CSV table of C-alpha atoms in Angstrom, one decimal:
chain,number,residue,atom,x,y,z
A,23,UNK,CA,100.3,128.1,92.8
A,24,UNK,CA,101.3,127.8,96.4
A,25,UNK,CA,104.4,126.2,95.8
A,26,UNK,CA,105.0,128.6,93.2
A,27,UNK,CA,104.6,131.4,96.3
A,28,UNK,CA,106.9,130.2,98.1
A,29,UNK,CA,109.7,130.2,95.3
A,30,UNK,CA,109.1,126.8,93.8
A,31,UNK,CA,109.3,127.5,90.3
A,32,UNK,CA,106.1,125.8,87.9
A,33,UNK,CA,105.8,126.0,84.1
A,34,UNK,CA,103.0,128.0,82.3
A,35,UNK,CA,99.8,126.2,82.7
A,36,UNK,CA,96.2,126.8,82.7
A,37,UNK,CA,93.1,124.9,83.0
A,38,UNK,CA,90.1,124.3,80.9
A,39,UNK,CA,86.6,122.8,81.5
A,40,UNK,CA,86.1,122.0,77.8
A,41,UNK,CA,87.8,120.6,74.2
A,42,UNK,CA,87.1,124.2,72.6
A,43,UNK,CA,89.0,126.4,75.9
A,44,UNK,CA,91.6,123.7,76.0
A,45,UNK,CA,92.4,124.5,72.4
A,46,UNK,CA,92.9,128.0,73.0
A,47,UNK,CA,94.9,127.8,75.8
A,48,UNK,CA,97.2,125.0,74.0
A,49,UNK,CA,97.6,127.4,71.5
A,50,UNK,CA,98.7,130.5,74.0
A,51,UNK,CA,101.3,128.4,76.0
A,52,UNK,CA,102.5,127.0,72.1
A,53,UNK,CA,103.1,122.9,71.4
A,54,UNK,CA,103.8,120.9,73.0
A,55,UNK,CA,101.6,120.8,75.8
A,56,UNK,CA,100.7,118.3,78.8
A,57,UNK,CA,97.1,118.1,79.3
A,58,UNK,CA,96.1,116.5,82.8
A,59,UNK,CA,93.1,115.1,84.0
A,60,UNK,CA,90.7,117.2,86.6
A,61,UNK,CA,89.2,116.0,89.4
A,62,UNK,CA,88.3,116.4,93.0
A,63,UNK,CA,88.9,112.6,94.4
A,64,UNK,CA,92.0,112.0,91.9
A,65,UNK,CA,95.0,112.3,93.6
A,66,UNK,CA,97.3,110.6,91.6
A,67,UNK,CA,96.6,111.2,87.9
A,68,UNK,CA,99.4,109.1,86.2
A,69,UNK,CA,98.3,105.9,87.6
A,70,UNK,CA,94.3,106.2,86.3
A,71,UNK,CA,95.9,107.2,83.1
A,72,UNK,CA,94.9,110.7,83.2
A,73,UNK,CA,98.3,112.6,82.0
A,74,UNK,CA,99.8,112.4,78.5
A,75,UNK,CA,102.4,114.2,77.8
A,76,UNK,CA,104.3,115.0,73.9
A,77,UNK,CA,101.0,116.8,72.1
A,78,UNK,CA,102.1,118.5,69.3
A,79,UNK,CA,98.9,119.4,67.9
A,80,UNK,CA,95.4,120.4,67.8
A,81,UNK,CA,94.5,117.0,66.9
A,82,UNK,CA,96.5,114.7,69.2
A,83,UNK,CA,95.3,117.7,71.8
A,84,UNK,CA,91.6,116.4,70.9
A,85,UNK,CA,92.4,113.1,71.0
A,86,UNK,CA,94.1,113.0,74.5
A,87,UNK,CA,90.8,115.3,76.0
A,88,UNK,CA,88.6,112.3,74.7
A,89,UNK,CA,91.7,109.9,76.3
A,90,UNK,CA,91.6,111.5,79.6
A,91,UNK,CA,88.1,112.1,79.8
A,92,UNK,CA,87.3,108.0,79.3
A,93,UNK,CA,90.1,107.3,81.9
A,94,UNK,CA,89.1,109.4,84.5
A,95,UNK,CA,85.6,107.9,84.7
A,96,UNK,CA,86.8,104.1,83.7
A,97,UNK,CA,88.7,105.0,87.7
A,98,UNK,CA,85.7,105.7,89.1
A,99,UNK,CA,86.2,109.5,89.2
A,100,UNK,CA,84.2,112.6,87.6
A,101,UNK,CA,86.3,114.5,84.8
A,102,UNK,CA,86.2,117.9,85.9
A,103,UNK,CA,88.2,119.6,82.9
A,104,UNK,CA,92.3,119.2,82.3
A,105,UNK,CA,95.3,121.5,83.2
A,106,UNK,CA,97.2,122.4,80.2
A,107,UNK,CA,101.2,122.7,81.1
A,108,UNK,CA,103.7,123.7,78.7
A,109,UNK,CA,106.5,120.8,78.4
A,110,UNK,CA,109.2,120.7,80.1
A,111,UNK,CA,112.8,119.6,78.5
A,112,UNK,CA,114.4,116.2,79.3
A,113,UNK,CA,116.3,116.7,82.6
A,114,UNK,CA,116.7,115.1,86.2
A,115,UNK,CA,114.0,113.9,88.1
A,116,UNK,CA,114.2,114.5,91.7
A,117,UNK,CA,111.8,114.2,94.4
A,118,UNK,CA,110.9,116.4,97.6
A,119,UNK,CA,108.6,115.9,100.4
A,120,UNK,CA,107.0,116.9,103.8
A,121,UNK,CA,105.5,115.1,106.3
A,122,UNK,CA,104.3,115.0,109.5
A,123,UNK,CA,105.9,112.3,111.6
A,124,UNK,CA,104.5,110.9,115.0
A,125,UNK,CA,107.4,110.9,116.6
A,126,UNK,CA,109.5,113.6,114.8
A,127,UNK,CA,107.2,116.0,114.2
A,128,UNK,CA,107.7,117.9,110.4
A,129,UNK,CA,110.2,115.5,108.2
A,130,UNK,CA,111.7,116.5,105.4
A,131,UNK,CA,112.6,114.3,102.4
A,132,UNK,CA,114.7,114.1,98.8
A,133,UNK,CA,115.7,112.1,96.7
A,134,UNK,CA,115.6,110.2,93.2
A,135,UNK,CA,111.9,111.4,91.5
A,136,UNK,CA,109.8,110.0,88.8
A,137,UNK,CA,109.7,106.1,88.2
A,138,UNK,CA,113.0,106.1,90.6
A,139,UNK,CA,111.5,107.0,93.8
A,140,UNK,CA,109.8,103.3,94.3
A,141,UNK,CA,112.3,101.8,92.1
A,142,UNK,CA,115.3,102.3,94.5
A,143,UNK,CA,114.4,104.4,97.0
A,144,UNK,CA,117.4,106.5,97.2
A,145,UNK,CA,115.8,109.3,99.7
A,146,UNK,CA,117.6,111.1,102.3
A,147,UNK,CA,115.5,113.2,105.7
A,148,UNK,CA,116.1,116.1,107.8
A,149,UNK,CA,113.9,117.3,111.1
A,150,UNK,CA,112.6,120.5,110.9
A,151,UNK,CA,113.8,123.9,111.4
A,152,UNK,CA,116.3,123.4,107.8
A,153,UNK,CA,118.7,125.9,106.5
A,154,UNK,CA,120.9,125.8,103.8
A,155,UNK,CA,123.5,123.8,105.0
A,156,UNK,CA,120.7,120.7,105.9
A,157,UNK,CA,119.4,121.3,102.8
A,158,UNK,CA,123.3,120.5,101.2
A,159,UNK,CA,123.5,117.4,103.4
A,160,UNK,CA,120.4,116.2,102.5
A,161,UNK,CA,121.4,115.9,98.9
A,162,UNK,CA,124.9,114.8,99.4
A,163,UNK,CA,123.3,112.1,101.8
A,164,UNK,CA,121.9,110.4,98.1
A,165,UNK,CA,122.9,108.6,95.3
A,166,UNK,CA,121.4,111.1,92.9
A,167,UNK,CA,123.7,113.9,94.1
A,168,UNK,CA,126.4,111.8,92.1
A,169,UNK,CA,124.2,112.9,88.8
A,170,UNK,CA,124.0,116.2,89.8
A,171,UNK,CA,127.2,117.0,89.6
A,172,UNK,CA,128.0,115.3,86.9
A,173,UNK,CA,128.5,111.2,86.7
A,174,UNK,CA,130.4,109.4,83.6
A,175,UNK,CA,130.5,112.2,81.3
A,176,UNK,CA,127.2,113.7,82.2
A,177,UNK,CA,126.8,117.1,82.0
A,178,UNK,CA,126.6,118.3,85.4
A,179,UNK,CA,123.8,120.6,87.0
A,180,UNK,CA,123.9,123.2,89.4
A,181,UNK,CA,122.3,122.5,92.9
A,182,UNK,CA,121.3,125.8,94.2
A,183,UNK,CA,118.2,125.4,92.7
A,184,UNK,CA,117.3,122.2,94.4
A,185,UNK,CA,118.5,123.9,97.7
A,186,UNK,CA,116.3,126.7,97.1
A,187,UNK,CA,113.3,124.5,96.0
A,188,UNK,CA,114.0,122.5,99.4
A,189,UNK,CA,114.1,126.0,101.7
A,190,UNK,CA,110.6,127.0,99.5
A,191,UNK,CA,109.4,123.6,101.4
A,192,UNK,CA,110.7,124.9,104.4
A,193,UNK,CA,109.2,128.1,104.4
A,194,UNK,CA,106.0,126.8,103.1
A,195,UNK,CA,105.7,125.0,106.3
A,196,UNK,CA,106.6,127.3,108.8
A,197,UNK,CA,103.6,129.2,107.7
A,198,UNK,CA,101.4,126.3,106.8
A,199,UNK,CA,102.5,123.4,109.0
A,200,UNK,CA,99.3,123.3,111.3
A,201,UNK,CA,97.2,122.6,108.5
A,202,UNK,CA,99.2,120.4,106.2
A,203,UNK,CA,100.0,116.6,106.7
A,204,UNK,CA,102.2,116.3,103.6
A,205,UNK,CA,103.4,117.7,100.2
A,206,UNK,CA,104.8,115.4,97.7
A,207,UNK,CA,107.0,117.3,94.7
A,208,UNK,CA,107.4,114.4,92.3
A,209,UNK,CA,108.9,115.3,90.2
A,210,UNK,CA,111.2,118.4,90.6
A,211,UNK,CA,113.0,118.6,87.1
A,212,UNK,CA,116.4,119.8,87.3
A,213,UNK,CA,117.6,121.8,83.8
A,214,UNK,CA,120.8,123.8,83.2
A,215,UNK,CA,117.9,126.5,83.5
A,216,UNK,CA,116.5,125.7,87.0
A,217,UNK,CA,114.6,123.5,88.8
A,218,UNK,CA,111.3,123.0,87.8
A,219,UNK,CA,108.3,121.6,90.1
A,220,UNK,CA,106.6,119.2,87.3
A,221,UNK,CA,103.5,117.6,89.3
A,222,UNK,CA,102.8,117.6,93.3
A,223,UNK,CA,99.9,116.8,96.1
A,224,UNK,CA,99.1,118.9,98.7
A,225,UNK,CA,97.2,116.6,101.3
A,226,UNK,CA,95.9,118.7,104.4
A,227,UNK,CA,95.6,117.0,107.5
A,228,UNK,CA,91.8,116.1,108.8
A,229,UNK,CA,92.1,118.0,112.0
């Protein structure tokens, strides 16, 4: 939701503390869903196995609350409820980041998302303030850019929306940089439609 305020678009989701509110709001966003783990010391729900993604139904929704539920506590965490998120389409998956640096104070970051962004690094930086034109460089500056605009036959995508999901960042923390040490965006899915902020951490800084 605060990425959302600051123009970072998010799909239609809502959480639910139990199997029988999960099922209803399933059923108002309409199959298929995403259901994701809850809890307040899990930061990084993939890796405990705590997001499954492709339910069609209210029976493969039941089964992945039980899922979650067992993964979540098998991590050493306490399931507080899932998010249900309407499923995105297959697209690009790029990654965007901010974080405070040392040295260089507020650092901006994109690249390559999803499995990619350990896989081969491919991540460009900027200093804060940004404006559009950084923002342009930023994504020229990787090898991803190559698939947005179209590589081998692929279709290519429009990057305004990237550019305007990285000022969002920008703007986000010019208001909120005191208080935040980072925000990971990983991944930003990028459709003929828009760009599309799919999961992200928010980590505020101990000070």
């Amino acid at each position: 939701k605060i990425l959302n305020a600051y123009g970072l678009k998010i799909l239609v989701e809502e959480t639910a503390d139990n199997l029988e509110n999960a099922l209803k709001v399933a059923r108002a966003i309409g199959y298929p869903v995403v259901m994701k783990g809850i809890s307040q010391t899990l930061q990084h729900k993939s890796d405990a196995g705590a997001v499954i993604t492709g339910i069609f139904n209210e029976d493969q929704l039941a089964a992945a609350w039980s899922s979650i539920a067992r993964n979540v506590e098998a991590a050493g965490h306490i399931p507080e409820g899932v998010l249900i998120v309407q499923q995105a389409a297959e697209g690009l998956e790029l990654f965007l980041g901010l974080h405070h640096d040392p040295e260089c104070g507020l650092t901006f970051m994109m690249g390559a998302g999803g499995v990619l962004l350990e896989l081969v690094k491919d991540l460009s930086f900027a200093a804060a303030p940004l404006t559009p034109q950084k923002a342009l460089d930023m994504i020229a500056r990787t090898k991803v850019a190559q698939l947005i605009h179209g590589y081998r036959g692929s279709m290519p995508l429009e990057h305004t929306p990237v550019v305007d999901a990285i000022m969002g960042l920008a703007a986000l923390s010019s208001d909120l940089g005191p208080y935040i040490e980072s925000v990971d965006v990983n991944p930003l899915r990028l459709l003929p439609s828009g760009a599309f902020v799919l999961d992200s951490l928010i980590i505020l800084r101990a000070s």
